PDB file of C-alpha atoms and ligand atoms in Angstrom:
ATOM      1  CA  MET A   1     145.807  14.795 -31.673  1.00  0.00           C
ATOM      2  CA  SER A   2     146.401  15.469 -35.510  1.00  0.00           C
ATOM      3  CA  GLY A   3     145.061  18.067 -37.840  1.00  0.00           C
ATOM      4  CA  ASP A   4     141.545  18.549 -37.780  1.00  0.00           C
ATOM      5  CA  ALA A   5     140.848  15.393 -35.859  1.00  0.00           C
ATOM      6  CA  LEU A   6     137.757  15.771 -33.328  1.00  0.00           C
ATOM      7  CA  ARG A   7     137.844  14.597 -29.640  1.00  0.00           C
ATOM      8  CA  SER A   8     135.028  12.218 -29.655  1.00  0.00           C
ATOM      9  CA  PHE A   9     133.319   9.259 -27.366  1.00  0.00           C
ATOM     10  CA  LEU A  10     130.281   7.513 -27.529  1.00  0.00           C
ATOM     11  CA  ALA A  11     127.769   7.287 -24.868  1.00  0.00           C
ATOM     12  CA  ALA A  12     124.165   6.467 -23.720  1.00  0.00           C
ATOM     13  CA  ASP A  13     122.046   9.515 -23.085  1.00  0.00           C
ATOM     14  CA  LEU A  14     119.494   9.410 -20.002  1.00  0.00           C
ATOM     15  CA  SER A  15     115.730   9.795 -20.166  1.00  0.00           C
ATOM     16  CA  PRO A  16     114.659  13.412 -19.022  1.00  0.00           C
ATOM     17  CA  GLN A  17     113.291  11.620 -15.728  1.00  0.00           C
ATOM     18  CA  ALA A  18     116.769  10.125 -14.857  1.00  0.00           C
ATOM     19  CA  LEU A  19     118.494  13.272 -15.907  1.00  0.00           C
ATOM     20  CA  ALA A  20     116.172  15.265 -13.264  1.00  0.00           C
ATOM     21  CA  GLN A  21     117.087  12.523 -10.638  1.00  0.00           C
ATOM     22  CA  ALA A  22     120.697  12.860 -11.253  1.00  0.00           C
ATOM     23  CA  VAL A  23     120.775  16.288 -11.010  1.00  0.00           C
ATOM     24  CA  GLN A  24     118.788  16.213  -7.597  1.00  0.00           C
ATOM     25  CA  VAL A  25     121.426  13.939  -6.668  1.00  0.00           C
ATOM     26  CA  ILE A  26     124.281  16.689  -7.483  1.00  0.00           C
ATOM     27  CA  GLU A  27     122.376  19.350  -5.614  1.00  0.00           C
ATOM     28  CA  ARG A  28     122.314  17.216  -2.416  1.00  0.00           C
ATOM     29  CA  LEU A  29     125.912  16.481  -2.851  1.00  0.00           C
ATOM     30  CA  ARG A  30     126.687  20.207  -3.705  1.00  0.00           C
ATOM     31  CA  ARG A  31     125.957  20.630   0.164  1.00  0.00           C
ATOM     32  CA  GLU A  32     127.417  17.295   1.263  1.00  0.00           C
ATOM     33  CA  VAL A  33     130.677  17.532  -0.464  1.00  0.00           C
ATOM     34  CA  PRO A  34     131.181  21.285  -0.454  1.00  0.00           C
ATOM     35  CA  GLN A  35     134.372  22.050  -1.879  1.00  0.00           C
ATOM     36  CA  GLY A  36     137.003  21.629  -4.889  1.00  0.00           C
ATOM     37  CA  VAL A  37     134.205  19.632  -6.979  1.00  0.00           C
ATOM     38  CA  ARG A  38     133.475  20.690 -10.649  1.00  0.00           C
ATOM     39  CA  TRP A  39     130.084  19.482 -11.178  1.00  0.00           C
ATOM     40  CA  VAL A  40     128.933  18.267 -14.290  1.00  0.00           C
ATOM     41  CA  PRO A  41     126.300  20.537 -15.979  1.00  0.00           C
ATOM     42  CA  GLU A  42     123.001  18.773 -16.460  1.00  0.00           C
ATOM     43  CA  GLU A  43     123.328  19.059 -20.449  1.00  0.00           C
ATOM     44  CA  ASN A  44     126.729  17.166 -20.228  1.00  0.00           C
ATOM     45  CA  LEU A  45     125.586  14.255 -18.166  1.00  0.00           C
ATOM     46  CA  HIS A  46     125.771  10.808 -19.687  1.00  0.00           C
ATOM     47  CA  LEU A  47     126.947   7.118 -19.435  1.00  0.00           C
ATOM     48  CA  THR A  48     130.438   6.870 -21.452  1.00  0.00           C
ATOM     49  CA  LEU A  49     130.557   3.676 -23.428  1.00  0.00           C
ATOM     50  CA  LYS A  50     133.967   4.259 -25.278  1.00  0.00           C
ATOM     51  CA  PHE A  51     136.266   7.163 -25.263  1.00  0.00           C
ATOM     52  CA  LEU A  52     137.867   7.530 -28.522  1.00  0.00           C
ATOM     53  CA  GLY A  53     139.925  10.775 -28.162  1.00  0.00           C
ATOM     54  CA  GLY A  54     141.149  12.477 -31.418  1.00  0.00           C
ATOM     55  CA  VAL A  55     139.402  11.081 -34.552  1.00  0.00           C
ATOM     56  CA  GLU A  56     139.578  12.496 -38.172  1.00  0.00           C
ATOM     57  CA  PRO A  57     136.276  12.846 -40.207  1.00  0.00           C
ATOM     58  CA  ASP A  58     137.062  10.311 -42.507  1.00  0.00           C
ATOM     59  CA  ARG A  59     137.747   7.868 -39.667  1.00  0.00           C
ATOM     60  CA  ILE A  60     134.589   8.937 -38.001  1.00  0.00           C
ATOM     61  CA  SER A  61     132.415   7.629 -40.897  1.00  0.00           C
ATOM     62  CA  ARG A  62     134.061   4.490 -41.019  1.00  0.00           C
ATOM     63  CA  LEU A  63     133.641   4.409 -37.140  1.00  0.00           C
ATOM     64  CA  VAL A  64     129.810   4.755 -37.549  1.00  0.00           C
ATOM     65  CA  THR A  65     129.640   2.037 -40.214  1.00  0.00           C
ATOM     66  CA  ALA A  66     131.574  -0.152 -37.878  1.00  0.00           C
ATOM     67  CA  ALA A  67     129.807   0.673 -34.889  1.00  0.00           C
ATOM     68  CA  SER A  68     126.434   0.239 -36.699  1.00  0.00           C
ATOM     69  CA  ALA A  69     127.521  -3.171 -37.903  1.00  0.00           C
ATOM     70  CA  LYS A  70     128.388  -4.265 -34.228  1.00  0.00           C
ATOM     71  CA  LEU A  71     124.831  -3.069 -32.888  1.00  0.00           C
ATOM     72  CA  GLU A  72     122.818  -5.092 -35.339  1.00  0.00           C
ATOM     73  CA  GLY A  73     120.186  -7.003 -33.569  1.00  0.00           C
ATOM     74  CA  LEU A  74     120.839  -5.380 -30.238  1.00  0.00           C
ATOM     75  CA  ALA A  75     117.857  -4.340 -28.674  1.00  0.00           C
ATOM     76  CA  PRO A  76     116.885  -1.262 -26.624  1.00  0.00           C
ATOM     77  CA  PHE A  77     117.121  -2.265 -22.608  1.00  0.00           C
ATOM     78  CA  GLU A  78     116.281  -0.712 -19.422  1.00  0.00           C
ATOM     79  CA  VAL A  79     118.778   1.032 -17.088  1.00  0.00           C
ATOM     80  CA  ALA A  80     118.327   2.307 -13.626  1.00  0.00           C
ATOM     81  CA  LEU A  81     120.603   4.697 -11.782  1.00  0.00           C
ATOM     82  CA  GLY A  82     121.474   3.967  -8.170  1.00  0.00           C
ATOM     83  CA  GLY A  83     124.320   3.922  -5.877  1.00  0.00           C
ATOM     84  CA  LEU A  84     127.087   6.497  -5.213  1.00  0.00           C
ATOM     85  CA  GLY A  85     130.778   5.888  -5.413  1.00  0.00           C
ATOM     86  CA  ALA A  86     134.173   7.466  -6.284  1.00  0.00           C
ATOM     87  CA  PHE A  87     137.167   6.777  -8.437  1.00  0.00           C
ATOM     88  CA  PRO A  88     139.868   5.621  -7.555  1.00  0.00           C
ATOM     89  CA  ASN A  89     138.153   5.446  -3.981  1.00  0.00           C
ATOM     90  CA  ALA A  90     136.336   7.448  -1.610  1.00  0.00           C
ATOM     91  CA  ARG A  91     139.746   8.168   0.351  1.00  0.00           C
ATOM     92  CA  ARG A  92     141.244   9.837  -2.540  1.00  0.00           C
ATOM     93  CA  ALA A  93     138.349  10.511  -4.685  1.00  0.00           C
ATOM     94  CA  ARG A  94     138.891  12.320  -8.207  1.00  0.00           C
ATOM     95  CA  VAL A  95     135.541  11.346  -9.705  1.00  0.00           C
ATOM     96  CA  ILE A  96     132.092  11.337  -7.853  1.00  0.00           C
ATOM     97  CA  TRP A  97     129.721   8.930  -9.858  1.00  0.00           C
ATOM     98  CA  LEU A  98     126.192   7.539  -9.688  1.00  0.00           C
ATOM     99  CA  GLY A  99     126.127   3.897 -10.225  1.00  0.00           C
ATOM    100  CA  VAL A 100     123.560   1.522 -12.363  1.00  0.00           C
ATOM    101  CA  CYS A 101     121.498  -1.042 -10.212  1.00  0.00           C
ATOM    102  CA  ALA A 102     120.014  -2.242 -13.395  1.00  0.00           C
ATOM    103  CA  GLY A 103     121.194  -2.984 -16.934  1.00  0.00           C
ATOM    104  CA  GLY A 104     124.984  -2.922 -15.971  1.00  0.00           C
ATOM    105  CA  ALA A 105     125.506  -6.279 -17.775  1.00  0.00           C
ATOM    106  CA  GLN A 106     123.827  -4.750 -21.233  1.00  0.00           C
ATOM    107  CA  LEU A 107     125.749  -1.403 -21.001  1.00  0.00           C
ATOM    108  CA  ALA A 108     129.004  -3.467 -20.465  1.00  0.00           C
ATOM    109  CA  ARG A 109     128.214  -5.500 -23.547  1.00  0.00           C
ATOM    110  CA  LEU A 110     127.327  -2.409 -25.837  1.00  0.00           C
ATOM    111  CA  ALA A 111     130.926  -1.066 -24.278  1.00  0.00           C
ATOM    112  CA  ARG A 112     132.509  -4.283 -25.442  1.00  0.00           C
ATOM    113  CA  LYS A 113     131.111  -4.102 -29.042  1.00  0.00           C
ATOM    114  CA  LEU A 114     131.859  -0.427 -29.282  1.00  0.00           C
ATOM    115  CA  ASP A 115     135.474  -0.764 -28.020  1.00  0.00           C
ATOM    116  CA  ALA A 116     135.814  -3.550 -31.003  1.00  0.00           C
ATOM    117  CA  ALA A 117     134.356  -1.398 -33.409  1.00  0.00           C
ATOM    118  CA  ALA A 118     136.540   1.513 -32.541  1.00  0.00           C
ATOM    119  CA  ALA A 119     139.578  -0.914 -32.696  1.00  0.00           C
ATOM    120  CA  ARG A 120     138.597  -1.270 -36.226  1.00  0.00           C
ATOM    121  CA  ILE A 121     139.783   2.196 -36.816  1.00  0.00           C
ATOM    122  CA  GLY A 122     142.635   2.183 -34.838  1.00  0.00           C
ATOM    123  CA  VAL A 123     141.382   3.193 -31.603  1.00  0.00           C
ATOM    124  CA  GLU A 124     143.260   1.645 -28.772  1.00  0.00           C
ATOM    125  CA  ARG A 125     141.596  -1.248 -26.996  1.00  0.00           C
ATOM    126  CA  GLU A 126     140.427  -0.392 -23.268  1.00  0.00           C
ATOM    127  CA  ARG A 127     142.499  -2.005 -20.986  1.00  0.00           C
ATOM    128  CA  ARG A 128     140.884  -1.202 -17.669  1.00  0.00           C
ATOM    129  CA  PRO A 129     137.662  -3.487 -16.984  1.00  0.00           C
ATOM    130  CA  TYR A 130     134.683  -1.419 -17.905  1.00  0.00           C
ATOM    131  CA  ARG A 131     132.709   0.129 -14.840  1.00  0.00           C
ATOM    132  CA  THR A 132     129.107   1.513 -15.665  1.00  0.00           C
ATOM    133  CA  HIS A 133     128.882   5.006 -14.266  1.00  0.00           C
ATOM    134  CA  LEU A 134     127.558   8.660 -14.429  1.00  0.00           C
ATOM    135  CA  THR A 135     130.271  10.862 -13.690  1.00  0.00           C
ATOM    136  CA  LEU A 136     128.617  13.544 -11.576  1.00  0.00           C
ATOM    137  CA  GLY A 137     131.573  15.483 -10.524  1.00  0.00           C
ATOM    138  CA  ARG A 138     135.257  15.893 -10.657  1.00  0.00           C
ATOM    139  CA  LEU A 139     137.552  17.007  -7.945  1.00  0.00           C
ATOM    140  CA  ARG A 140     140.569  19.176  -8.915  1.00  0.00           C
ATOM    141  CA  GLN A 141     142.547  17.676  -5.954  1.00  0.00           C
ATOM    142  CA  PRO A 142     142.100  14.259  -4.776  1.00  0.00           C
ATOM    143  CA  ALA A 143     140.200  14.466  -1.517  1.00  0.00           C
ATOM    144  CA  PRO A 144     138.318  12.086   0.939  1.00  0.00           C
ATOM    145  CA  VAL A 145     134.283  12.153   0.018  1.00  0.00           C
ATOM    146  CA  ALA A 146     131.619  10.951   2.549  1.00  0.00           C
ATOM    147  CA  LEU A 147     129.005   9.688   0.241  1.00  0.00           C
ATOM    148  CA  SER A 148     125.636   9.001   1.471  1.00  0.00           C
ATOM    149  CA  GLY A 149     123.622   6.135  -0.609  1.00  0.00           C
ATOM    150  CA  VAL A 150     120.831   6.584  -3.223  1.00  0.00           C
ATOM    151  CA  PRO A 151     119.097   3.403  -2.727  1.00  0.00           C
ATOM    152  CA  CYS A 152     118.671   1.278  -5.892  1.00  0.00           C
ATOM    153  CA  PRO A 153     115.066   0.858  -5.426  1.00  0.00           C
ATOM    154  CA  ASP A 154     114.897   4.826  -5.978  1.00  0.00           C
ATOM    155  CA  GLY A 155     116.228   4.227  -9.640  1.00  0.00           C
ATOM    156  CA  LEU A 156     113.961   5.516 -12.152  1.00  0.00           C
ATOM    157  CA  PRO A 157     114.236   2.967 -14.810  1.00  0.00           C
ATOM    158  CA  PHE A 158     114.732   4.258 -18.522  1.00  0.00           C
ATOM    159  CA  SER A 159     115.453   2.578 -21.848  1.00  0.00           C
ATOM    160  CA  VAL A 160     118.275   2.906 -23.748  1.00  0.00           C
ATOM    161  CA  GLU A 161     117.289   3.528 -27.313  1.00  0.00           C
ATOM    162  CA  GLU A 162     120.523   4.678 -29.053  1.00  0.00           C
ATOM    163  CA  VAL A 163     124.050   5.082 -28.920  1.00  0.00           C
ATOM    164  CA  VAL A 164     125.279   8.887 -29.487  1.00  0.00           C
ATOM    165  CA  LEU A 165     128.658   9.909 -31.125  1.00  0.00           C
ATOM    166  CA  TYR A 166     129.610  13.000 -29.412  1.00  0.00           C
ATOM    167  CA  GLU A 167     132.488  15.472 -30.090  1.00  0.00           C
ATOM    168  CA  SER A 168     133.977  16.845 -27.039  1.00  0.00           C
ATOM    169  CA  ARG A 169     134.966  20.545 -27.042  1.00  0.00           C
ATOM    170  CA  LEU A 170     136.867  21.331 -24.118  1.00  0.00           C
ATOM    171  CA  SER A 171     137.640  24.918 -23.276  1.00  0.00           C
ATOM    172  CA  SER A 172     138.307  27.056 -20.197  1.00  0.00           C
ATOM    173  CA  ALA A 173     134.439  27.507 -19.712  1.00  0.00           C
ATOM    174  CA  GLY A 174     134.054  23.603 -19.534  1.00  0.00           C
ATOM    175  CA  ALA A 175     133.450  20.749 -22.051  1.00  0.00           C
ATOM    176  CA  GLN A 176     130.834  20.958 -24.719  1.00  0.00           C
ATOM    177  CA  TYR A 177     129.516  17.838 -26.124  1.00  0.00           C
ATOM    178  CA  ILE A 178     128.098  18.161 -29.751  1.00  0.00           C
ATOM    179  CA  PRO A 179     126.159  15.331 -31.200  1.00  0.00           C
ATOM    180  CA  LEU A 180     127.806  13.920 -34.372  1.00  0.00           C
ATOM    181  CA  ALA A 181     125.554  10.594 -35.123  1.00  0.00           C
ATOM    182  CA  ARG A 182     122.965   8.640 -33.368  1.00  0.00           C
ATOM    183  CA  LEU A 183     123.133   4.872 -33.649  1.00  0.00           C
ATOM    184  CA  PRO A 184     119.946   3.236 -33.146  1.00  0.00           C
ATOM    185  CA  LEU A 185     119.337   0.091 -31.073  1.00  0.00           C
ATOM    186  CA  ARG A 186     116.524  -2.265 -32.802  1.00  0.00           C
ATOM    187  CA  THR A 187     115.733  -5.957 -32.656  1.00  0.00           C
ATOM    188  CA  ALA A 188     116.263  -7.978 -35.521  1.00  0.00           C
ATOM    189  CA  ASP A 189     112.452  -8.185 -36.579  1.00  0.00           C
ATOM    190  CA  ALA A 190     111.283 -10.542 -39.132  1.00  0.00           C
ATOM    191  CA  ARG A 191     108.700  -8.050 -40.376  1.00  0.00           C
ATOM    192  CA  GLU A 192     111.457  -5.758 -41.414  1.00  0.00           C
ATOM    193  CA  THR A 193     113.336  -8.197 -43.658  1.00  0.00           C
ATOM    194  CA  ASN A 194     110.067  -9.360 -44.944  1.00  0.00           C
ATOM    195  CA  LEU A 195     111.285 -13.087 -43.984  1.00  0.00           C
ATOM    196  CA  ALA A 196     108.763 -15.473 -42.405  1.00  0.00           C
ATOM    197  CA  PRO A 197     110.122 -16.274 -38.747  1.00  0.00           C
ATOM    198  CA  GLU A 198     111.693 -19.715 -38.761  1.00  0.00           C
ATOM    199  CA  MET A 199     109.842 -22.063 -36.532  1.00  0.00           C
TER     200      MET A 199
HETATM  201  P1  LIG B   1     137.268  17.578 -18.722  1.00  0.00           P
HETATM  202  O1  LIG B   1     138.194  16.896 -19.393  1.00  0.00           O
HETATM  203  O2  LIG B   1     137.332  19.113 -19.211  1.00  0.00           O
HETATM  204  O3  LIG B   1     137.190  17.288 -17.368  1.00  0.00           O
HETATM  205  P2  LIG B   1     135.279  15.899 -19.759  1.00  0.00           P
HETATM  206  O4  LIG B   1     136.041  14.829 -19.240  1.00  0.00           O
HETATM  207  O5  LIG B   1     133.992  15.950 -19.362  1.00  0.00           O
HETATM  208  O6  LIG B   1     135.926  17.231 -19.600  1.00  0.00           O
HETATM  209  P3  LIG B   1     136.477  14.697 -22.144  1.00  0.00           P
HETATM  210  O7  LIG B   1     138.028  14.740 -21.289  1.00  0.00           O
HETATM  211  O8  LIG B   1     136.321  15.090 -23.467  1.00  0.00           O
HETATM  212  O9  LIG B   1     135.667  15.669 -21.327  1.00  0.00           O
HETATM  213  O10 LIG B   1     135.634  13.155 -21.968  1.00  0.00           O
HETATM  214  C1  LIG B   1     134.387  12.983 -22.452  1.00  0.00           C
HETATM  215  C2  LIG B   1     133.829  11.941 -21.872  1.00  0.00           C
HETATM  216  O11 LIG B   1     134.768  10.689 -22.156  1.00  0.00           O
HETATM  217  C3  LIG B   1     133.632  11.809 -20.371  1.00  0.00           C
HETATM  218  O12 LIG B   1     132.613  11.080 -19.914  1.00  0.00           O
HETATM  219  C4  LIG B   1     135.054  11.411 -19.739  1.00  0.00           C
HETATM  220  O13 LIG B   1     134.856  10.749 -18.345  1.00  0.00           O
HETATM  221  C5  LIG B   1     135.277  10.110 -20.797  1.00  0.00           C
HETATM  222  N1  LIG B   1     136.692  10.026 -20.699  1.00  0.00           N
HETATM  223  C6  LIG B   1     137.725  10.661 -21.078  1.00  0.00           C
HETATM  224  N2  LIG B   1     139.030  10.199 -21.250  1.00  0.00           N
HETATM  225  C7  LIG B   1     138.784   8.986 -21.067  1.00  0.00           C
HETATM  226  C8  LIG B   1     139.557   7.668 -20.904  1.00  0.00           C
HETATM  227  N3  LIG B   1     140.882   7.623 -21.105  1.00  0.00           N
HETATM  228  N4  LIG B   1     139.095   6.671 -20.772  1.00  0.00           N
HETATM  229  C9  LIG B   1     137.540   6.529 -20.888  1.00  0.00           C
HETATM  230  N5  LIG B   1     136.576   7.587 -20.627  1.00  0.00           N
HETATM  231  C10 LIG B   1     137.177   8.624 -20.743  1.00  0.00           C
HETATM  232 MG1  LIG B   2     138.332  14.617 -19.461  1.00  0.00          MG
END
């Protein structure tokens, strides 16, 4: 990462209720999966849409422009959290995550658009298939984990209204995420453009 590049990523935030739900899941897992897990602090919980890596400030502003253009006409949508899993798998877990039971296709669509926008400023395209997940914890050493379910009907639906560009400051005390820009999702609305709808 060169010069004054900012380590950054694009994400969707959770609603306060969904955040509280995720924190409850972590509290339960703390008891069930006792050792060697760094649990994500509440303020860091988010759905990553695109990891950017180091981006210089002038490219950040170009990214915001490119991403806003890609998001044009995309309306807010509902997401519900549910289902637990581990990457790469439960026998050798590195990451423990909460899945989504609703809104996965829309999140994947957002991720694709943001991947394309990031490519415009020279960020490498994502080669792995996008798998929506909320990272709850990371294991220092891969280990087997037994995860009891979080049934999907429990998932509190919340609305994704914006994409947030975060800077990620890493330190020995853990990551600190600082919002740099908020890109709203908005339905293309005839009233806004003052055009009569085409019938
Ligand atoms: P730490 O690296 O100290 O564990 P972190 O992973 O939370 O902290 P970052 O590494 O800056 O912080 O990552 C920021 C976000 O981007 C996290 O959601 C992380 O899971 C995600 N991320 C990081 N690297 C990649 C990558 N190569 N591909 C996809 N997502 C990534
Ligand atoms: Mg990391």
